[in-house]
Amino acid sequence: MKKQSFAPTMKDVAKEAGVALGTVSKVVNGLPVGDSYRVRVEDAIRKLNYQVNSYAQGLKAGKTYTAALLIPNTIDPFFAAVAYHINIALIKRQYRMLLCCTDYDPRQEQEYVVMAQQNKVDGIIGLTYNPGLIVEENTPFVAIDRPMGPKIPCVACDNFGGGQLAAEKLADLGCKHVAFLRVGSSLDNEPNKRKAGFENGCLSRGLSCEMKIINDGAPYEEFETFLSEHIRDGKLAFDGIFCVTDRLAWLVLGTLRRLGQRVPEDVQLIGFDGIRAFGSIDYHCSTIVQPISDIAEMCVDLLLRESALAKPPLVCLPVTYAYGGTTREP
Amino acid sequence: MKKQSFAPTMKDVAKEAGVALGTVSKVVNGLPVGDSYRVRVEDAIRKLNYQVNSYAQGLKAGKTYTAALLIPNTIDPFFAAVAYHINIALIKRQYRMLLCCTDYDPRQEQEYVVMAQQNKVDGIIGLTYNPGLIVEENTPFVAIDRPMGPKIPCVACDNFGGGQLAAEKLADLGCKHVAFLRVGSSLDNEPNKRKAGFENGCLSRGLSCEMKIINDGAPYEEFETFLSEHIRDGKLAFDGIFCVTDRLAWLVLGTLRRLGQRVPEDVQLIGFDGIRAFGSIDYHCSTIVQPISDIAEMCVDLLLRESALAKPPLVCLPVTYAYGGTTREP
């Protein structure tokens, strides 16, 4: 068996790739170099099985041991939980975290991306809904829920699988005619896959399914109208409803009660996210739970990985179903 | 009328106080100097009505335009809202914010205090429950809810007034026999004043009041036992209950329903904090609302005030009552 007798160095990589040592250093540290150079360096790194020397890395100038989190706010409990778990994951690794609540303001986001490019922070984890955000592919950036390009890793829960799981649960619990309620986003993002997964689950389990999708910004009352139009002689046409978020499920729960429908006796309801009252008490509804702590760990792990290699463009983490009072007891 | 013809300078202050120019600079910038020196400089500043030159301030070396927030977590919705509003208040002033979720770990807190002393951050806003936290009085630190010493400003809502308001509301809504439920803290903190305010309000409005206070860490079931022991022939001995937080009120609401008590018909319930479901939908219960946005603005304003002067040791901001379904309609 052929075995390398000592570990390859950065010089070996430079020689193999036919580039300057500085170019290898830039690639390893995620700094901008021309595409063709980067490909050659990455090929050489793989060929030689070069391992980055983390100790030497730590000594390089300009390392701030600070990462930034871009998130719309920490008022929404899903965002609040993401901020908490990413903070804890960074602190565990001796990193500090700059928090930037963007309130969906694109200027803030672009400013932090510039900071990362100037090495004022070591990297950014961003949950952003800004379609115009420009992140150059060498910027150390990890996206949550929204793909930002092939070189920027995106971490999300398995949204497709979650939608499918919701349909399967409703089928298991005896539902025949179900509805899917969603506030739609025009942005290409991972949570949009919940719909396709739910449709798929309905199809495979023989559930009839009706969809009501309203645009982001449209009034919630459209769902009330939809539901009340589907009541004949006091009876709702659906025995199961899947809502795209727990927040929507909570609103729908109130509407169903006002319309005289009993939950879960007349109609069972499943949300998505796994939000608990006051952050730690009961679930607000039966729900597909996002693994927020695992998502946070994965984001931080991908961001702080020293090499530009081995950063997958999309990582989907598994969801689970939790009973929260709006379905029949398991 | 005697009028000064031009603005006094830092030199004038040094001369008036009989100290070196550097000492004045330290006091103005909140850096450590001996107590007697600081008092003399502060007296001279007041006497001459010296105004800090903010522009020159901005140019001084070592200014990071970064502040840190110490908070147990962002999972609890009150903490989450505090983090959001402080973040927004800092960003508005072109400051960055380091978030440190402490999970009640004292080591984290002390580490950030050291960073502030070393001017790695310009200051700290801290919501901390760590009785051992040592903050030297010259450290730029603003405390939320817990006094940290006479030189460290503490910002809180008017907890005493809020307790009193809860009693008055219950009286206005027809209650005669009320209870106060509280998870007690052994720490000297501002929210502890809710009890005294409520007692005061009960006294002035002629309400009979019974208290049930359990220690932090004791099981919630003690409240269930207390309530069930006060039911005779299906009737609860109280027609009004004030809970020290909305979180506790939410748990009590569940208990009361399990015990066959109708809220608000049989017993009215008021919580404290003003937490909304999903951060922005309905209140969880009728509640005394903390002005979290005003608290955040005040904290940031006090922290970034250039002079060490005019930082009051305690600022209490007014609360309001909000109807949230667990009292009779207003």
PDB file of C-alpha atoms in Angstrom, chain A residues 66 72-77 80-81 83-85 87-88 91 96-101 103 108 112 115 246-247 250-251 275 277-282 284, chain B residues 66 72-77 80-81 83-85 87-88 91 96-101 103 108 112 115 246-247 250-251 275 277-282 284:
ATOM      1  CA  THR A  66     -16.267  37.729  15.449  1.00  0.00           C
ATOM      2  CA  PRO A  72     -35.034  40.439  10.352  1.00  0.00           C
ATOM      3  CA  ASN A  73     -35.732  40.726  14.100  1.00  0.00           C
ATOM      4  CA  THR A  74     -35.742  38.767  17.348  1.00  0.00           C
ATOM      5  CA  ILE A  75     -39.430  39.439  18.032  1.00  0.00           C
ATOM      6  CA  ASP A  76     -40.683  36.567  15.892  1.00  0.00           C
ATOM      7  CA  PRO A  77     -40.069  33.467  18.030  1.00  0.00           C
ATOM      8  CA  ALA A  80     -35.447  34.629  18.272  1.00  0.00           C
ATOM      9  CA  ALA A  81     -34.609  30.935  18.631  1.00  0.00           C
ATOM     10  CA  ALA A  83     -30.430  34.035  17.147  1.00  0.00           C
ATOM     11  CA  TYR A  84     -30.121  32.292  20.502  1.00  0.00           C
ATOM     12  CA  HIS A  85     -28.793  28.983  19.179  1.00  0.00           C
ATOM     13  CA  ASN A  87     -25.101  32.835  19.594  1.00  0.00           C
ATOM     14  CA  ILE A  88     -24.549  29.829  21.845  1.00  0.00           C
ATOM     15  CA  ILE A  91     -19.688  31.456  22.066  1.00  0.00           C
ATOM     16  CA  ARG A  96     -18.255  36.813  19.518  1.00  0.00           C
ATOM     17  CA  MET A  97     -21.420  37.578  17.574  1.00  0.00           C
ATOM     18  CA  LEU A  98     -22.589  40.873  16.164  1.00  0.00           C
ATOM     19  CA  LEU A  99     -26.364  40.898  15.930  1.00  0.00           C
ATOM     20  CA  CYS A 100     -27.957  42.942  13.194  1.00  0.00           C
ATOM     21  CA  CYS A 101     -31.746  43.040  13.161  1.00  0.00           C
ATOM     22  CA  ASP A 103     -36.190  44.848   9.820  1.00  0.00           C
ATOM     23  CA  GLN A 108     -28.080  47.027   6.655  1.00  0.00           C
ATOM     24  CA  TYR A 112     -22.429  43.837   6.860  1.00  0.00           C
ATOM     25  CA  MET A 115     -17.614  44.402   6.581  1.00  0.00           C
ATOM     26  CA  ASP A 246     -47.437  27.791  13.543  1.00  0.00           C
ATOM     27  CA  ARG A 247     -48.194  31.505  13.470  1.00  0.00           C
ATOM     28  CA  TRP A 250     -52.657  29.968  15.635  1.00  0.00           C
ATOM     29  CA  LEU A 251     -54.676  32.528  13.673  1.00  0.00           C
ATOM     30  CA  ILE A 275     -42.889  27.307  18.393  1.00  0.00           C
ATOM     31  CA  ALA A 277     -45.581  29.554  24.201  1.00  0.00           C
ATOM     32  CA  PHE A 278     -43.166  31.860  26.051  1.00  0.00           C
ATOM     33  CA  GLY A 279     -40.340  30.042  24.295  1.00  0.00           C
ATOM     34  CA  SER A 280     -40.443  27.021  26.561  1.00  0.00           C
ATOM     35  CA  ILE A 281     -43.964  25.993  27.610  1.00  0.00           C
ATOM     36  CA  ASP A 282     -46.431  24.140  25.346  1.00  0.00           C
ATOM     37  CA  HIS A 284     -49.207  26.369  20.240  1.00  0.00           C
TER      38      HIS A 284
ATOM     39  CA  THR B  66     -19.620  48.698  19.391  1.00  0.00           C
ATOM     40  CA  PRO B  72     -29.763  35.324  29.571  1.00  0.00           C
ATOM     41  CA  ASN B  73     -31.217  34.255  26.193  1.00  0.00           C
ATOM     42  CA  THR B  74     -33.457  35.396  23.348  1.00  0.00           C
ATOM     43  CA  ILE B  75     -35.867  32.481  23.734  1.00  0.00           C
ATOM     44  CA  ASP B  76     -37.927  34.127  26.469  1.00  0.00           C
ATOM     45  CA  PRO B  77     -40.093  36.646  24.595  1.00  0.00           C
ATOM     46  CA  ALA B  80     -36.133  38.650  22.837  1.00  0.00           C
ATOM     47  CA  ALA B  81     -37.972  41.976  22.664  1.00  0.00           C
ATOM     48  CA  ALA B  83     -32.582  42.399  22.460  1.00  0.00           C
ATOM     49  CA  TYR B  84     -34.472  43.571  19.378  1.00  0.00           C
ATOM     50  CA  HIS B  85     -35.210  47.083  20.602  1.00  0.00           C
ATOM     51  CA  ASN B  87     -30.274  46.411  18.667  1.00  0.00           C
ATOM     52  CA  ILE B  88     -32.456  48.838  16.704  1.00  0.00           C
ATOM     53  CA  ILE B  91     -28.019  50.620  14.852  1.00  0.00           C
ATOM     54  CA  ARG B  96     -22.848  47.689  16.238  1.00  0.00           C
ATOM     55  CA  MET B  97     -24.036  45.329  18.948  1.00  0.00           C
ATOM     56  CA  LEU B  98     -22.357  42.214  20.274  1.00  0.00           C
ATOM     57  CA  LEU B  99     -24.965  39.826  21.618  1.00  0.00           C
ATOM     58  CA  CYS B 100     -23.984  37.561  24.470  1.00  0.00           C
ATOM     59  CA  CYS B 101     -26.618  35.102  25.622  1.00  0.00           C
ATOM     60  CA  ASP B 103     -27.643  31.275  29.930  1.00  0.00           C
ATOM     61  CA  GLN B 108     -19.513  35.077  30.236  1.00  0.00           C
ATOM     62  CA  TYR B 112     -17.568  41.068  28.699  1.00  0.00           C
ATOM     63  CA  MET B 115     -13.676  43.715  27.448  1.00  0.00           C
ATOM     64  CA  ASP B 246     -47.603  36.864  31.700  1.00  0.00           C
ATOM     65  CA  ARG B 247     -45.795  33.534  31.584  1.00  0.00           C
ATOM     66  CA  TRP B 250     -50.612  31.662  31.040  1.00  0.00           C
ATOM     67  CA  LEU B 251     -49.850  28.644  33.220  1.00  0.00           C
ATOM     68  CA  ILE B 275     -46.101  39.579  25.789  1.00  0.00           C
ATOM     69  CA  ALA B 277     -48.362  35.503  20.838  1.00  0.00           C
ATOM     70  CA  PHE B 278     -45.736  35.068  18.121  1.00  0.00           C
ATOM     71  CA  GLY B 279     -44.327  38.443  19.131  1.00  0.00           C
ATOM     72  CA  SER B 280     -46.986  40.434  17.344  1.00  0.00           C
ATOM     73  CA  ILE B 281     -50.470  38.893  17.530  1.00  0.00           C
ATOM     74  CA  ASP B 282     -52.725  38.996  20.615  1.00  0.00           C
ATOM     75  CA  HIS B 284     -51.779  36.107  26.040  1.00  0.00           C
TER      76      HIS B 284
END
